[in-house]
PDB file of C-alpha atoms and ligand atoms in Angstrom:
ATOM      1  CA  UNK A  29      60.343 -64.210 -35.384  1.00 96.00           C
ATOM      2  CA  UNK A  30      60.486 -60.482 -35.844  1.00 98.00           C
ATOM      3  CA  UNK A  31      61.413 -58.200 -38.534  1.00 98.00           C
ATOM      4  CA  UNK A  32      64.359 -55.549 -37.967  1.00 98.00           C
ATOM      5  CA  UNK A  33      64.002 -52.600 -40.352  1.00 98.00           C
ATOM      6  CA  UNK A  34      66.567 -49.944 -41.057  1.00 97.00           C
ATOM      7  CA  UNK A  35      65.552 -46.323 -42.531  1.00 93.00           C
ATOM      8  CA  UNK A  36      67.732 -43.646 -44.849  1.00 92.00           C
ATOM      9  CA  UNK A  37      70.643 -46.251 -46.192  1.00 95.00           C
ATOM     10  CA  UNK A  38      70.801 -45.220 -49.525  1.00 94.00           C
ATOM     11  CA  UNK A  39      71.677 -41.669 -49.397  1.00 90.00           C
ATOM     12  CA  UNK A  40      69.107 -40.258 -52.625  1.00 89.00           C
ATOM     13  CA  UNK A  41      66.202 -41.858 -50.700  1.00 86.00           C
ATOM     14  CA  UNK A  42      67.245 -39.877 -47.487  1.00 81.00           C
ATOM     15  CA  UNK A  43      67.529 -36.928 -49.677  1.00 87.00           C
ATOM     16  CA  UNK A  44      63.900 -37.286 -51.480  1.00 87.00           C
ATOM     17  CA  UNK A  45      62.672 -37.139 -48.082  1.00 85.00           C
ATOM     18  CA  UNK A  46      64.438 -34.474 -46.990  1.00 86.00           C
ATOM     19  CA  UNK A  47      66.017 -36.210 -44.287  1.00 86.00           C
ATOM     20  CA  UNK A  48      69.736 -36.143 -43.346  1.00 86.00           C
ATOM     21  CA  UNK A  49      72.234 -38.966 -43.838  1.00 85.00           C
ATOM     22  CA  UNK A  50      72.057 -41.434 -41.170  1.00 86.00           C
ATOM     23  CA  UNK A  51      76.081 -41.743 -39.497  1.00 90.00           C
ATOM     24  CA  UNK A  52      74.876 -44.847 -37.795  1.00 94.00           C
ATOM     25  CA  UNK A  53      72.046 -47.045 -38.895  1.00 95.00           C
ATOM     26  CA  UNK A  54      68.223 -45.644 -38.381  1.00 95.00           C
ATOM     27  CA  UNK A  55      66.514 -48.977 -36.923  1.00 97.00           C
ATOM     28  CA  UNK A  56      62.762 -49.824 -36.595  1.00 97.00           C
ATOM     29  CA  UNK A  57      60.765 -53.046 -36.252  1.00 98.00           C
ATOM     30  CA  UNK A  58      57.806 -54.499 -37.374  1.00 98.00           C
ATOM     31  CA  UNK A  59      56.173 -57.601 -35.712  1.00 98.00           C
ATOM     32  CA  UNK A  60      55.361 -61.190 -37.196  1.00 98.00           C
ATOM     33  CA  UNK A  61      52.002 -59.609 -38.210  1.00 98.00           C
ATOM     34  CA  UNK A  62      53.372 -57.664 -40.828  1.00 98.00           C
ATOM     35  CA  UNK A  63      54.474 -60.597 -42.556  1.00 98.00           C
ATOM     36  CA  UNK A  64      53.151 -60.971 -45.969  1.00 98.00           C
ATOM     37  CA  UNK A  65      54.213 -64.111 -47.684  1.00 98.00           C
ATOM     38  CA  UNK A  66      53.006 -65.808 -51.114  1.00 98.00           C
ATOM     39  CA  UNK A  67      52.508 -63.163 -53.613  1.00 98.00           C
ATOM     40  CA  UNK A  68      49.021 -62.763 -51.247  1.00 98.00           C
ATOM     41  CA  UNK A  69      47.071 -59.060 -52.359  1.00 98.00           C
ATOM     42  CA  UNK A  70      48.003 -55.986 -49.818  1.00 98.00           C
ATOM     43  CA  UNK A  71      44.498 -54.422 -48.406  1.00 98.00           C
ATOM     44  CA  UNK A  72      44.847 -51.002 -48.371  1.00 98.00           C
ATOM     45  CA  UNK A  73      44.111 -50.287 -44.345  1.00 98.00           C
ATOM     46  CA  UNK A  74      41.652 -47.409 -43.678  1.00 98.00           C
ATOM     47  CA  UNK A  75      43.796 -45.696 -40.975  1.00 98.00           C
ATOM     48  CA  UNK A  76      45.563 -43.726 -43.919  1.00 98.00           C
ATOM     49  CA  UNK A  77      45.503 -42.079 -47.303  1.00 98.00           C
ATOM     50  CA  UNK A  78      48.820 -41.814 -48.129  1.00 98.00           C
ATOM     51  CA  UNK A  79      50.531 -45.403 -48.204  1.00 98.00           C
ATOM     52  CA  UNK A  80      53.952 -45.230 -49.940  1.00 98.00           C
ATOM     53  CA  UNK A  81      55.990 -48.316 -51.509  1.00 98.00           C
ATOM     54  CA  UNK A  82      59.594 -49.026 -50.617  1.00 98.00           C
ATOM     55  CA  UNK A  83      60.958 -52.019 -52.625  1.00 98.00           C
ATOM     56  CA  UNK A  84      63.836 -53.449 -50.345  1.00 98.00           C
ATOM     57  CA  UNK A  85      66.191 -56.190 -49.915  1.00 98.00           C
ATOM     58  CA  UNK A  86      65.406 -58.382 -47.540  1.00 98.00           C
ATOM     59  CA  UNK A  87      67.852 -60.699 -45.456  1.00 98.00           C
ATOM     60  CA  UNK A  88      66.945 -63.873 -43.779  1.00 98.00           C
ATOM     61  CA  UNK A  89      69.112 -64.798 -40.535  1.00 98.00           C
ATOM     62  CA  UNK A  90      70.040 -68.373 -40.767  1.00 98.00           C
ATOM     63  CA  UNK A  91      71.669 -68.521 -37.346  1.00 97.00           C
ATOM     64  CA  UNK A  92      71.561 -67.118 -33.693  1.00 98.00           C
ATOM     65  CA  UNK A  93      74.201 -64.699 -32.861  1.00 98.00           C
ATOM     66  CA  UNK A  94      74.261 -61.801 -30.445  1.00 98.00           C
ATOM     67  CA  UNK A  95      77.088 -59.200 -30.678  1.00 98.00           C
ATOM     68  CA  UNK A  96      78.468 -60.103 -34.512  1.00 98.00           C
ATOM     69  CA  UNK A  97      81.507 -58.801 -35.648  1.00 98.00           C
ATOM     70  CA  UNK A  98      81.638 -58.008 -38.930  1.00 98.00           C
ATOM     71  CA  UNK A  99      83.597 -60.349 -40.049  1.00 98.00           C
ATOM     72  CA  UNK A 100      81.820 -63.006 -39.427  1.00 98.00           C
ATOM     73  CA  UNK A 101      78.494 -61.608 -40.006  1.00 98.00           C
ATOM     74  CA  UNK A 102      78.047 -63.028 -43.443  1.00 97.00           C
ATOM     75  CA  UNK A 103      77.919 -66.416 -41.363  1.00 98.00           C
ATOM     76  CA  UNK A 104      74.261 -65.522 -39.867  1.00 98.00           C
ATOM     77  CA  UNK A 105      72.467 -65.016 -43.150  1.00 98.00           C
ATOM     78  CA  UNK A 106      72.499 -67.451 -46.010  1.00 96.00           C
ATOM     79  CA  UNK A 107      68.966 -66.120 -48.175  1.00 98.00           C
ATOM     80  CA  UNK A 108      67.522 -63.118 -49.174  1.00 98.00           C
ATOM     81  CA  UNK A 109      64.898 -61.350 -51.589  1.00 98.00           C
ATOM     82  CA  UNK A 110      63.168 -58.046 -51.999  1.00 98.00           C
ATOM     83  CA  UNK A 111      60.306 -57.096 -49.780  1.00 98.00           C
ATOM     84  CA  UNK A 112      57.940 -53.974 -49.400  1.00 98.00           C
ATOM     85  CA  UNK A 113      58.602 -51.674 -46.691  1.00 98.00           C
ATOM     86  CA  UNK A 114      54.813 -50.679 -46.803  1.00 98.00           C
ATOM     87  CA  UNK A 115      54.562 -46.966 -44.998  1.00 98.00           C
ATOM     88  CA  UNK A 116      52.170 -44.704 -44.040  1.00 98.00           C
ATOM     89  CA  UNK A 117      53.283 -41.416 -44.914  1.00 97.00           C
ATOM     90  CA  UNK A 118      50.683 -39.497 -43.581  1.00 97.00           C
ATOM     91  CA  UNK A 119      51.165 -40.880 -40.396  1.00 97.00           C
ATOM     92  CA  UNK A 120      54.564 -41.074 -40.189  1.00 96.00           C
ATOM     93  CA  UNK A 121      55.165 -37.316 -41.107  1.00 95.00           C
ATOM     94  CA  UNK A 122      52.774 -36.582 -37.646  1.00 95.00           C
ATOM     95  CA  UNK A 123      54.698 -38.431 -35.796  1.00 94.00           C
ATOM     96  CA  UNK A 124      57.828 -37.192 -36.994  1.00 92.00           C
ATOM     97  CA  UNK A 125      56.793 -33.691 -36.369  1.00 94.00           C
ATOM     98  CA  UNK A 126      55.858 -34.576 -32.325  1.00 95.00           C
ATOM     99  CA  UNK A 127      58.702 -36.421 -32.207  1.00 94.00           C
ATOM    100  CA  UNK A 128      56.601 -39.953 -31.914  1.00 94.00           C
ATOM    101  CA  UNK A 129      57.421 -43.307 -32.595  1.00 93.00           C
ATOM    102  CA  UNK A 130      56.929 -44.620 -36.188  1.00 91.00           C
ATOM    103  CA  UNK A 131      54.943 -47.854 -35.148  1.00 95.00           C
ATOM    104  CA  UNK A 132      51.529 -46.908 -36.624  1.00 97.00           C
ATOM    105  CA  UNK A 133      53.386 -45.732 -39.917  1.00 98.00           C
ATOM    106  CA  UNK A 134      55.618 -48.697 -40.107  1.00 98.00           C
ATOM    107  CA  UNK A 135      54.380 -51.689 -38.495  1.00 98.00           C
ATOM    108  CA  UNK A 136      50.647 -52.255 -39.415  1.00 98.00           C
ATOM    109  CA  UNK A 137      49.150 -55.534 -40.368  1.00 98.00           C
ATOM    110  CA  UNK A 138      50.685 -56.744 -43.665  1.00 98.00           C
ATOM    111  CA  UNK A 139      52.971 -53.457 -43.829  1.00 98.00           C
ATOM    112  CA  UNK A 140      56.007 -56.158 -45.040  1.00 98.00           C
ATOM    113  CA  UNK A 141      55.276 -58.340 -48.049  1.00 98.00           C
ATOM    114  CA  UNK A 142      58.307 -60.450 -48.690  1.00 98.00           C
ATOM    115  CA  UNK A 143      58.811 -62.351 -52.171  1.00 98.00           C
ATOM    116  CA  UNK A 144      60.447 -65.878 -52.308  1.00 98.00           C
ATOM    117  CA  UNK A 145      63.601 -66.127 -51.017  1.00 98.00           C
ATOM    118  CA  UNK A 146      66.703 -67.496 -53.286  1.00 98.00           C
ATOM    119  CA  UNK A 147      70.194 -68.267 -51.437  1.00 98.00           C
ATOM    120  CA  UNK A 148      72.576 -65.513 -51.592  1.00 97.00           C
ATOM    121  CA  UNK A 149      75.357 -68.002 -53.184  1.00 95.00           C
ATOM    122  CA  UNK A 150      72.992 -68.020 -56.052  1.00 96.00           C
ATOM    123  CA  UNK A 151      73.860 -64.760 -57.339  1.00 97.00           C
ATOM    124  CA  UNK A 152      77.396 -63.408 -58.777  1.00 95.00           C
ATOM    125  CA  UNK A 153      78.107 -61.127 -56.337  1.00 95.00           C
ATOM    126  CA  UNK A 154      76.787 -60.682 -53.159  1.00 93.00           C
ATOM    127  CA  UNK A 155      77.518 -57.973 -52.274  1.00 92.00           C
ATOM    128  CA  UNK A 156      77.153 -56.029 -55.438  1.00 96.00           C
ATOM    129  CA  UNK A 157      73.484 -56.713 -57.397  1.00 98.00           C
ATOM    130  CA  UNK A 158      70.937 -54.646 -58.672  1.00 98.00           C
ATOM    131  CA  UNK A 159      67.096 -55.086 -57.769  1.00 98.00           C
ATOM    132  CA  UNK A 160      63.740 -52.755 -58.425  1.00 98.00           C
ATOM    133  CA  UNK A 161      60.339 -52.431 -58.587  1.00 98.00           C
ATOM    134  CA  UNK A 162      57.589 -52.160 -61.478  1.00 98.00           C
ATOM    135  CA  UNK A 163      54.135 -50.872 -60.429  1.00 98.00           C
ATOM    136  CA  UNK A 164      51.763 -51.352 -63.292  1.00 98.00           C
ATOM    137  CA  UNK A 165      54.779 -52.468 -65.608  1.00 98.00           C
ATOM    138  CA  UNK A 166      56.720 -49.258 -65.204  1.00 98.00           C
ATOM    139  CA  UNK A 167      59.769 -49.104 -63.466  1.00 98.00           C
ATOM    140  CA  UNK A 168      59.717 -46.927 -60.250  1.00 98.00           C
ATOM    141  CA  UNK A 169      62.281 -47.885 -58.151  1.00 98.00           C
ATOM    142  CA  UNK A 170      66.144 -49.125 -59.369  1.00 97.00           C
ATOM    143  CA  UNK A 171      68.544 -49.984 -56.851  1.00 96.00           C
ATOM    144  CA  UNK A 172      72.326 -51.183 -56.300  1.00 96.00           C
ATOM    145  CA  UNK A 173      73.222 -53.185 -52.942  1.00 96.00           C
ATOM    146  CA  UNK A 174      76.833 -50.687 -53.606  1.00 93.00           C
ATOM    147  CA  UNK A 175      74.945 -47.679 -52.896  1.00 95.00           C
ATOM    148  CA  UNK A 176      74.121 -49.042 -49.602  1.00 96.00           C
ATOM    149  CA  UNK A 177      75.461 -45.982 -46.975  1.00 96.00           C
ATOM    150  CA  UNK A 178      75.943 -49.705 -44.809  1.00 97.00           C
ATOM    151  CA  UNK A 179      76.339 -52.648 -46.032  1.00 97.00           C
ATOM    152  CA  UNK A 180      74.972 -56.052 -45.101  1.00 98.00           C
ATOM    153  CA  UNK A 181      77.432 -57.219 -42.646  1.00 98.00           C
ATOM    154  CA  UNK A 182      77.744 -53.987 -40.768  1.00 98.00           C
ATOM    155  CA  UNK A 183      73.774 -54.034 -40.459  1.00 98.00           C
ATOM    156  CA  UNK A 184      74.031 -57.475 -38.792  1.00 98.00           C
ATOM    157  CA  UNK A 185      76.619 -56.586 -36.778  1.00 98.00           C
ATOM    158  CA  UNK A 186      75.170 -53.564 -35.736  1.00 98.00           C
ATOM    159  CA  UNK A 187      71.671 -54.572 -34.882  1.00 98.00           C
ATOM    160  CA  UNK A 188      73.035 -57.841 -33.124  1.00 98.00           C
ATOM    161  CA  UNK A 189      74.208 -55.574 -30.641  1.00 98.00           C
ATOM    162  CA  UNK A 190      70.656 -54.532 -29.300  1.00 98.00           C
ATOM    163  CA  UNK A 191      68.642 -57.695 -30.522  1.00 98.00           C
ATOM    164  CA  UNK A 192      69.814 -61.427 -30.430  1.00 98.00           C
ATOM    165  CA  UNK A 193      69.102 -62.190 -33.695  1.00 98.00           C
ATOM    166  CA  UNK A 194      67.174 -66.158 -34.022  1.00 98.00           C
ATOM    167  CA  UNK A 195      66.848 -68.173 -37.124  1.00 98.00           C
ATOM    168  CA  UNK A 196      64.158 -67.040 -39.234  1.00 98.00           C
ATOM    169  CA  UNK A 197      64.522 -63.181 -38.086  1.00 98.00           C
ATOM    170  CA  UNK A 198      64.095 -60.807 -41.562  1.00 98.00           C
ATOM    171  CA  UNK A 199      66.196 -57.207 -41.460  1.00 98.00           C
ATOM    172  CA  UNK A 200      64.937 -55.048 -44.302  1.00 98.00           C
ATOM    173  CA  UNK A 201      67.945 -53.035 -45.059  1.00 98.00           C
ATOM    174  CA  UNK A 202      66.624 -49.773 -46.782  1.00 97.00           C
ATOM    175  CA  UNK A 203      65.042 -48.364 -49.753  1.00 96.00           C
ATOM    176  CA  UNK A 204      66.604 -46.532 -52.901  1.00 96.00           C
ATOM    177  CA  UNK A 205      64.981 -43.080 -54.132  1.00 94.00           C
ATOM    178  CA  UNK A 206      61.633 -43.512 -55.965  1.00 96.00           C
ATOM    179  CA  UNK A 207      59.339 -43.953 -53.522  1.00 97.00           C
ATOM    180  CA  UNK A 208      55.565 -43.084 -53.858  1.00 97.00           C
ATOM    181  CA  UNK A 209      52.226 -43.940 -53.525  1.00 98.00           C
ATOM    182  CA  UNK A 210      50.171 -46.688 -54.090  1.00 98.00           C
ATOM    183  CA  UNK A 211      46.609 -47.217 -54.993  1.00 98.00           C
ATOM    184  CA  UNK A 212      44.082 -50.001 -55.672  1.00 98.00           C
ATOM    185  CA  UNK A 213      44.481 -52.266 -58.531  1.00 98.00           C
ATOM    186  CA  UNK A 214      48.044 -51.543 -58.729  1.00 98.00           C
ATOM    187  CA  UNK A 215      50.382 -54.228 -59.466  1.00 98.00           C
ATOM    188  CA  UNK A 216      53.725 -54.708 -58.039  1.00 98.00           C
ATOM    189  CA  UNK A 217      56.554 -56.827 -59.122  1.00 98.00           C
ATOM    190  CA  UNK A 218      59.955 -56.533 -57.740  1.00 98.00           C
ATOM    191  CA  UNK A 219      62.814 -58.868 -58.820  1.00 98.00           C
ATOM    192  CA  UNK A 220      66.523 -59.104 -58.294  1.00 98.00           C
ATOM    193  CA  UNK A 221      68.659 -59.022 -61.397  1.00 97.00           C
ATOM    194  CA  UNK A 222      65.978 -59.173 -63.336  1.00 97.00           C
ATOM    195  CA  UNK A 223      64.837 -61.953 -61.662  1.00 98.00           C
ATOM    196  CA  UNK A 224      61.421 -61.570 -60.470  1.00 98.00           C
ATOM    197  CA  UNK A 225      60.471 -62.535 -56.356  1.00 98.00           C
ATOM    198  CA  UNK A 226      57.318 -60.711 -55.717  1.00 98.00           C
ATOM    199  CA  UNK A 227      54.732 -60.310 -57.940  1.00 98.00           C
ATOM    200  CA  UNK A 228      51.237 -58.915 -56.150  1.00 98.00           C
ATOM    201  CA  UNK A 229      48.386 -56.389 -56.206  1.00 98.00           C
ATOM    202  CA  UNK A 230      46.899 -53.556 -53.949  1.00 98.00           C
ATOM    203  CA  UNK A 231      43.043 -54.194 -53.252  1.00 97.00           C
TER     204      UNK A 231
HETATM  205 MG1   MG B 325      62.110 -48.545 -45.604  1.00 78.72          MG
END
């Protein structure tokens, strides 16, 4: 399986990182290795002192497809949940200013904690829901799936252009504004309307 990531869709995040807005989807990916799964702790890795949070929904493709339309992209992804884009900032700034890939920044060991997945008919409206992040029981990061610069289905469709997408395949589809730091002993719990997925600490 791999993980499909997508930077900059919701436009105050792009802005708290002074970056521009994105007229076509920013797209990264992490491998299988990333892959955090069971509410497991997150090691902080010694490569950098500056790893930021980004609390994200997080699609799971129930279906091959290659080259989706948007119309029927809603067909190739039936669950979802929030994850944890886990970045290093430090490292991602130098490679932004050489003009690098984001890899080392993006795609470390354990840089993608997922929560438990729920199906996507379970919830009112799916394309309009709210979801966020606590760290240490205060809220940091709030989000809306309508502030999304693009939404779900164009996301599948787009990346299904460059990637075949296979069953089991994750696409994290972008952070809201709040992000920040994170240090040891914090504890962060992310739910969807309210309910909670991901519940875990930083050791
Ligand atoms: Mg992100």
């Amino acid at each position: 399986m791999k993980i499909i990531a997508i930077g900059r869709n919701y436009v105050d995040h792009a802005r708290e990182l002074n970056n521009p807005v994105p007229v076509e989807p920013v797209v990264f990916l992490k491998p299988e290795t990333a892959l955090v799964k069971g509410n497991k702790p997150f090691f902080l890795p010694d490569f950098s002192s500056e790893i930021h949070y980004e609390a994200e929904i997080v699609l799971k493709i129930g279906k091959v497809g290659k080259n989706i339309a948007e119309e029927f992209a809603y067909r190739y992804y039936d669950e979802l949940t929030v994850g944890i884009d886990f970045t290093a900032r430090d490292i991602q700034r130098q490679a932004k200013e050489k003009g690098l890939p984001w890899e080392k920044a993006k795609a470390f060991d354990h840089s993608a904690p997922v929560g438990r997945f729920i199906p996507i008919s379970s919830l009112q409206d799916p394309k309009s829901f709210s979801f966020g992040l606590d760290i240490n029981n205060i809220r940091v990061q709030s989000g809306r799936t309508d502030d999304m610069i693009f939404s779900f289905d164009q996301l599948v469709s787009y990346v299904s252009r460059f990637f075949t997408l296979q069953m089991g395949d994750l696409i994290f589809t972008g952070t809201p504004a709040g992000v920040g730091q994170v240090h040891r002993n914090d504890r962060l719990v992310a739910d969807i309307e309210g309910t909670v997925l991901l519940d875990f600490v930083v050791k």
